[in-house]
XYZ file of C-alpha atoms in Angstrom:
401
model
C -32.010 31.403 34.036
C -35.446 31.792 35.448
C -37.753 29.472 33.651
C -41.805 29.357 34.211
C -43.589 26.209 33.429
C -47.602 26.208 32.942
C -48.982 22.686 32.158
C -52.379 21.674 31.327
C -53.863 20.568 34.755
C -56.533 18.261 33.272
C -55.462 14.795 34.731
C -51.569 14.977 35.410
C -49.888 13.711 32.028
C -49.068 17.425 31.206
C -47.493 18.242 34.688
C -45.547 15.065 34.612
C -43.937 15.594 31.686
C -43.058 19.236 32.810
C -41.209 17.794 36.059
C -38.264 15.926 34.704
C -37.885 18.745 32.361
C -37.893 21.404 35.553
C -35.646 19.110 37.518
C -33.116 19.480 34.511
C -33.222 23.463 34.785
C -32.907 23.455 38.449
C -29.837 21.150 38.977
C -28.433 23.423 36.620
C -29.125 26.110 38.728
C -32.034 27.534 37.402
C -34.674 28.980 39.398
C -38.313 27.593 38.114
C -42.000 28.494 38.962
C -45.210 26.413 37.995
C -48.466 27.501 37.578
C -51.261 24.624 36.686
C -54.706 24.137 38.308
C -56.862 20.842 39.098
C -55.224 18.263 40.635
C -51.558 18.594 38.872
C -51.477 21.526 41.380
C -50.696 19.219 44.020
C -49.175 16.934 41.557
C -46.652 19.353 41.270
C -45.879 20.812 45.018
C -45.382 17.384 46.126
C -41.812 17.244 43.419
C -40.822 20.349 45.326
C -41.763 23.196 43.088
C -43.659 26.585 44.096
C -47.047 26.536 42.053
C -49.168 29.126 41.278
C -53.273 28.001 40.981
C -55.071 29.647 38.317
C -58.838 29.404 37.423
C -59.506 26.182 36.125
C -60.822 25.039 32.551
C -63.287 22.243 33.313
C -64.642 19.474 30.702
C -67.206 17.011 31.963
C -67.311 13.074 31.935
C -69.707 10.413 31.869
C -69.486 8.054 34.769
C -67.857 5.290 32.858
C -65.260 8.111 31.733
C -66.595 8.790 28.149
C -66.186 12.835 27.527
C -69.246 14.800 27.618
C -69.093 16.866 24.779
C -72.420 18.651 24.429
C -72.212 19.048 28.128
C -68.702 20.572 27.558
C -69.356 22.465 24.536
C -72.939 23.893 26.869
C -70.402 25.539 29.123
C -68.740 27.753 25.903
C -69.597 31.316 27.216
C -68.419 30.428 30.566
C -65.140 28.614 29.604
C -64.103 31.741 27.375
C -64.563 33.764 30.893
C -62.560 31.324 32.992
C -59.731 31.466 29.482
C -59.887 35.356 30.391
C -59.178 34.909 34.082
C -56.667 32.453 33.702
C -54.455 34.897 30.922
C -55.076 37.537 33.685
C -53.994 35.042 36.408
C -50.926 34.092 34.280
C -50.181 37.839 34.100
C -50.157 38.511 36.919
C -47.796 35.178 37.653
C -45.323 36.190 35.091
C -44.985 39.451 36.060
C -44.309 38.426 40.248
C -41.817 35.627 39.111
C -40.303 37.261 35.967
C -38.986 34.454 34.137
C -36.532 35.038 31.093
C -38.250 32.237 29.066
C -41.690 30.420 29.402
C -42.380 26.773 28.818
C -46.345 26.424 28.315
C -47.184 22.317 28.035
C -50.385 22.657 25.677
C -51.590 26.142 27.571
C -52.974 28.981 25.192
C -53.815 31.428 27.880
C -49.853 31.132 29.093
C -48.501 31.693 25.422
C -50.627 35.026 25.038
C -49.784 35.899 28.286
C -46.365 35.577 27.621
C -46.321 37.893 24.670
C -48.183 39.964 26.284
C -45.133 40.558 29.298
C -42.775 40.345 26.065
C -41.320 37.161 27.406
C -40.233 34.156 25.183
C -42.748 31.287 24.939
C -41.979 27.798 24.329
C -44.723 25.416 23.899
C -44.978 21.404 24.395
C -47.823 20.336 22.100
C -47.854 16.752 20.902
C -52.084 17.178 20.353
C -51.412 19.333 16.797
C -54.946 18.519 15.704
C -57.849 18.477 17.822
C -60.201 15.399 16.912
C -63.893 15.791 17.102
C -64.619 13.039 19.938
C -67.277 10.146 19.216
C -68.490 6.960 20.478
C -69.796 5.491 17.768
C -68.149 4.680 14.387
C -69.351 7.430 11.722
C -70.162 5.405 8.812
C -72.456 8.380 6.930
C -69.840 9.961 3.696
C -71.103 13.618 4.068
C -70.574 13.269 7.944
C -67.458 12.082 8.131
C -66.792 14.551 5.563
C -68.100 17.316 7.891
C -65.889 16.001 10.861
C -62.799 16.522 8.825
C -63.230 19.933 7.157
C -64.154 21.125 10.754
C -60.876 19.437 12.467
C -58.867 20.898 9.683
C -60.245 24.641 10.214
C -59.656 24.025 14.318
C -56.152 23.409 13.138
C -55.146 26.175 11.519
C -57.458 28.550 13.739
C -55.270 27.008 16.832
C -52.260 26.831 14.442
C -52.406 30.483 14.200
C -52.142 31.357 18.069
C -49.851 28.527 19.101
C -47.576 30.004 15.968
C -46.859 33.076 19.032
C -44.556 30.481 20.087
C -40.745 30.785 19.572
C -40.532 26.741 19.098
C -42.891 24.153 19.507
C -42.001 20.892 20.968
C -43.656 17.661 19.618
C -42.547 14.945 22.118
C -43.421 12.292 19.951
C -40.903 10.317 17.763
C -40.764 10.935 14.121
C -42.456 7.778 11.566
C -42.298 5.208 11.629
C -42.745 5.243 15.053
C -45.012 8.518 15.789
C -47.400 7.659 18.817
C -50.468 10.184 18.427
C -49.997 9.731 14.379
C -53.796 11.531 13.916
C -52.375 14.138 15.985
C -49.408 14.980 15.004
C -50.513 16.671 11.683
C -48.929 20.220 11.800
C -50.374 23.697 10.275
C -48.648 25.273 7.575
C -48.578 28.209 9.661
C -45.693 26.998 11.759
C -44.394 23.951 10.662
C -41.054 25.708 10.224
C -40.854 25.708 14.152
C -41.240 21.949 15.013
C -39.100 20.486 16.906
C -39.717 16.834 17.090
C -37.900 15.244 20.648
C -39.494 11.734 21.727
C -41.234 11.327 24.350
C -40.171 12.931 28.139
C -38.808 10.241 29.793
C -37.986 10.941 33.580
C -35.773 7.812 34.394
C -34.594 5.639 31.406
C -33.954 2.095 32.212
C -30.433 1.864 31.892
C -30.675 4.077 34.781
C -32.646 0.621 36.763
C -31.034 -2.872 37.994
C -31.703 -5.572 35.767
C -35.756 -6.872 35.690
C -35.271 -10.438 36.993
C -32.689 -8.226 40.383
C -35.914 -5.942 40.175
C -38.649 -8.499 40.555
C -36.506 -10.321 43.490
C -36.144 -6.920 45.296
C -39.735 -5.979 45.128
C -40.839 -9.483 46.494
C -42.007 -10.874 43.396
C -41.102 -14.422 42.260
C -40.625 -15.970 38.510
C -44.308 -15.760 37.358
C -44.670 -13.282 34.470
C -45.825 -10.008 36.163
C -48.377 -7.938 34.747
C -48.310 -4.074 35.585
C -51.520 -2.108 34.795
C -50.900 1.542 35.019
C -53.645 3.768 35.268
C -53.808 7.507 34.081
C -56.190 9.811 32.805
C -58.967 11.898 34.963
C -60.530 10.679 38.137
C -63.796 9.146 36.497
C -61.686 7.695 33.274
C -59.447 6.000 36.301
C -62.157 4.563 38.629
C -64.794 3.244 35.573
C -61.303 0.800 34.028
C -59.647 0.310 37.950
C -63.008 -1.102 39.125
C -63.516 -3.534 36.308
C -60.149 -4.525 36.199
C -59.898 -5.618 39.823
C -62.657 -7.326 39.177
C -61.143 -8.799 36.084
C -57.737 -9.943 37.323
C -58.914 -11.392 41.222
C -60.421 -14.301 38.526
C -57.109 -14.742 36.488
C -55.375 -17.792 37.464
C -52.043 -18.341 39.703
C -49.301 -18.006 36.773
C -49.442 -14.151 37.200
C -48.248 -11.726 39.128
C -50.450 -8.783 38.553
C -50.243 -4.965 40.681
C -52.848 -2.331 39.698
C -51.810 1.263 40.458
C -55.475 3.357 40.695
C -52.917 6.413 40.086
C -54.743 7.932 42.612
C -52.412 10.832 44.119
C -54.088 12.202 46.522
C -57.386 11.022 48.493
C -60.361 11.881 46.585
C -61.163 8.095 45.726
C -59.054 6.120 47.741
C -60.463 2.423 48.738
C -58.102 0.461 51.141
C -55.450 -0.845 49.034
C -55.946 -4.887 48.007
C -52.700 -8.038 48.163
C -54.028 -11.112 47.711
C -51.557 -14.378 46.304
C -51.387 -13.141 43.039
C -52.377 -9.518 42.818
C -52.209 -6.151 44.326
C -53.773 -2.952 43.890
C -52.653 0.509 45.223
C -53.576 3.611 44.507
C -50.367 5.398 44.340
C -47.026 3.788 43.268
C -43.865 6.132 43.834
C -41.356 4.715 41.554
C -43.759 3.766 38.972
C -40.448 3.469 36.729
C -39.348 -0.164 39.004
C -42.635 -1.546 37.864
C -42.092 -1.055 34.313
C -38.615 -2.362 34.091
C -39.412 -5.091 36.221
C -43.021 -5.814 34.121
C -43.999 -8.872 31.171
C -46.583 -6.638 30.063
C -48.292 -3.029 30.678
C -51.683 -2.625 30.947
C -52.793 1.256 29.968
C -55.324 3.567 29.082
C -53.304 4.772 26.312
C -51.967 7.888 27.665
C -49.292 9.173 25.257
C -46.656 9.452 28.394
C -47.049 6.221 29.168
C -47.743 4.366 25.627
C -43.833 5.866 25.130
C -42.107 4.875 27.979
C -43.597 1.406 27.623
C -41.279 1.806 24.194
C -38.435 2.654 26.041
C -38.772 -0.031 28.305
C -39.348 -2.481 25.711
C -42.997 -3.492 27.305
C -45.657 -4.905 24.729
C -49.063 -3.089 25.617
C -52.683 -3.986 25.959
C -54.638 -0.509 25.678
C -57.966 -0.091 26.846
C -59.127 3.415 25.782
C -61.548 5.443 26.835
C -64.914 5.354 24.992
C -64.894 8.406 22.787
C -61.587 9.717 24.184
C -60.024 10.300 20.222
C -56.569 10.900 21.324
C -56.644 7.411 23.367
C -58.481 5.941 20.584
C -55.700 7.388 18.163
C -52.967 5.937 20.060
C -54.547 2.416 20.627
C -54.742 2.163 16.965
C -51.328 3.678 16.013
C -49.600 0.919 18.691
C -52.050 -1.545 17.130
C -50.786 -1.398 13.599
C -46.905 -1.283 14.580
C -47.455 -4.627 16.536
C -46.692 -3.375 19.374
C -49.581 -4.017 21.348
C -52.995 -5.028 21.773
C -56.297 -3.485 21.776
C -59.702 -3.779 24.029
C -62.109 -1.395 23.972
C -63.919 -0.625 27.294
C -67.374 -1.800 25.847
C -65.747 -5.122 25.229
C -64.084 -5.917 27.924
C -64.495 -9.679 29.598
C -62.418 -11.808 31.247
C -62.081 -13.882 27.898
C -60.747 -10.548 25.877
C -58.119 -9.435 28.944
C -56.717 -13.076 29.107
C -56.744 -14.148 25.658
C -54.265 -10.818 24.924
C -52.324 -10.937 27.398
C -51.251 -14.620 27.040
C -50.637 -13.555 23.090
C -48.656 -10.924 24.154
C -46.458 -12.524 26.551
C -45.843 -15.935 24.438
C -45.775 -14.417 21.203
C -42.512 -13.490 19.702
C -43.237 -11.627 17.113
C -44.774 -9.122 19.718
C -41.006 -9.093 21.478
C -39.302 -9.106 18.615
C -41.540 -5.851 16.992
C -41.162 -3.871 20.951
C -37.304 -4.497 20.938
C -37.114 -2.848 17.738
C -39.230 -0.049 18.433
C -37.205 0.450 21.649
C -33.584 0.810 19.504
C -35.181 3.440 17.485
C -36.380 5.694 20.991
C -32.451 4.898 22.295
C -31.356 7.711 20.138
C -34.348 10.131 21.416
C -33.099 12.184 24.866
C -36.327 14.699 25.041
C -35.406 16.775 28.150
C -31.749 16.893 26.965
C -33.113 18.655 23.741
C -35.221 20.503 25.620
C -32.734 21.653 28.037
C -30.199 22.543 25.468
C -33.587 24.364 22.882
C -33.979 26.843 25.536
C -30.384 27.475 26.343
C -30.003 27.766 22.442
C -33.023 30.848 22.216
C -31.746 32.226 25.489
C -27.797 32.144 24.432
C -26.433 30.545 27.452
C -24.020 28.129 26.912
C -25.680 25.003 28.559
C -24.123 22.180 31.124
C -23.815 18.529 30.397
C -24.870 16.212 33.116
């Protein structure tokens, strides 16, 4: 099989959930071909994969990370040029690589370029409905009314162009454990195609020595250890890193605490910070050995990582992004399954971070809630059901590994 992957490369959530899912086709003995743009470009070369660059769709932040969205929505004319050049990019792509079957992570342009070639798509969408971003609570009726009627008519515009698709992958779990549960709301247009999988999981932690072997190995002693694993774009990653170094230098001895910036390559790379009780880098390989060997994640809310902290059984504080919906979305969903905590960026203190994580850690209703959730995503093998969707629409008969 020759199988053509095209991720969203805003921030590198897209193109990391593509990777596990390419490794799978190639140990089979696939041949695969990326194309992305931004920074998931390198993102992606450095797992070993040829990448084509296309033209980039830009969105624009606020220092503190909050999306711009008049500032975005300014830019329309010239974003539907750059959507033009990118279909002719993927083309152009598709046609040099000539893949049997194309796998487009939440990518319009590579879907109609796809039909266009006459070549299978396959899309990875977990964001169904788009959600009008805002930073303040809308408390007006009419409104909120407004907001709603025009998210609903986004939806089944979209709904009608990402219906192209043969089958569309939701890697989200089904209720009553759905992640992005103000996202996941389908169009009637192609509901009939959903494929619900979990979330992509690269390494599972069976797959991992024991947490207590873990902590020993990576030099860490009995004190609970507190992971904070940042995602997101570059200024959503350096407005929360910066605070929460700040934060956590002033937490007390009973921690262990290691901040990953999630900084891949060098475009904001201070010198990396180990002090008695905590240490920052800006790049973590095996971000996987922190998890299983973790009390407690720290996020942003990224949906990748809100679900493997399910699968590794790790209660959650989320600090979202100010106005970020999908972040904001999640933080509530984990919220009201007890499975984590909440801060927004606005209000967060020293008083907020340590009063939540020392509920968290103590609290055993919070365990008790995570280790269920995690039972329920034991059954959930996304890039297995990936692996095996494609072979299925491509009618070749697929190996178990």
């Amino acid at each position: 099989m020759r199988i053509y992957f095209a991720p969203c490369g805003i921030a590198l959530g897209h193109a990391g959930r593509c990777i596990p899912i390419a490794k799978k086709f190639k140990a089979s003995g696939s041949a695969v071909y990326f194309s992305t743009y931004g920074e998931a470009v390198q993102f992606v070369s450095k797992a070993g994969f040829h990448v084509g660059e296309v033209p980039p769709i830009s969105v624009f932040e606020r220092s503190d990370g909050t999306f711009d969205f008049r500032r975005t929505l300014s830019i329309g004319p010239k974003s539907l040029l750059t959507f033009s050049r990118q279909i002719g990019a993927e083309l152009n792509l598709i046609e040099h690589f000539k893949p049997d079957l194309v796998i487009s992570d939440s990518r319009l342009s590579t879907v109609l370029a796809a039909r266009m070639r006459r070549i299978i798509p396959v899309l990875i969408l977990h964001q169904l409905k788009i959600m009008i971003p805002h930073t303040r609570p809308i408390t007006k009726k009419s409104r909120l009314a407004v907001k709603r009627h025009v998210e609903r008519l986004g939806l089944e515009i979209l709904g009608g162009m990402w219906n192209l698709s043969k089958v569309i992958i939701v890697p989200d779990f089904p209720p009553p454990y759905t992640i992005a549960k103000a996202n996941v709301v389908p169009s009637y247009q192609y509901i009939d195609k959903l494929k619900l999988v979990g979330p992509i999981i690269p390494k599972y932690p069976k797959s991992l020595p024991p947490s207590d072997e873990l902590k020993r190995s990576m030099g860490f002693d009995d004190r609970p250890l507190i992971f904070a694993a940042i995602s997101g774009t570059y200024a959503e990653k350096k407005a929360i890193t910066d605070k929460l170094v700040s934060l956590f230098n002033e937490f007390p001895n009973k921690y262990n605490i290691v901040i990953s910036r999630g900084l891949s390559d060098s475009a904001y790379a201070p010198p990396p910070v180990s002090g008695k009780h905590l240490k920052v880098y800006n790049w973590v390989d095996d971000r996987y050995k922190y998890l299983k060997a973790c009390d407690l994640l720290v996020t942003r809310g990224g949906h990748n990582t809100v679900g493997e902290a399910i699968y590794y059984k790790k209660p959650m504080v989320i600090i979202p992004t100010i106005g970020h919906s999908e972040h904001q979305g999640i933080a509530e969903s984990i919220t009201k399954m007890n499975l984590g905590k909440t801060i927004q960026q606005n209000n967060l203190d020293y008083l907020s971070l340590y009063s939540n994580i020392n509920e968290l850690l103590t609290s055993s209703y919070y365990s008790h809630n995570i280790q269920r959730a995690a039972q329920f995503a034991e059954k959930y093998n996304a890039v297995a059901s990936i692996y095996e969707t494609v072979c299925d629409i491509l009618n070749v008969p697929f190996k178990t590994f």
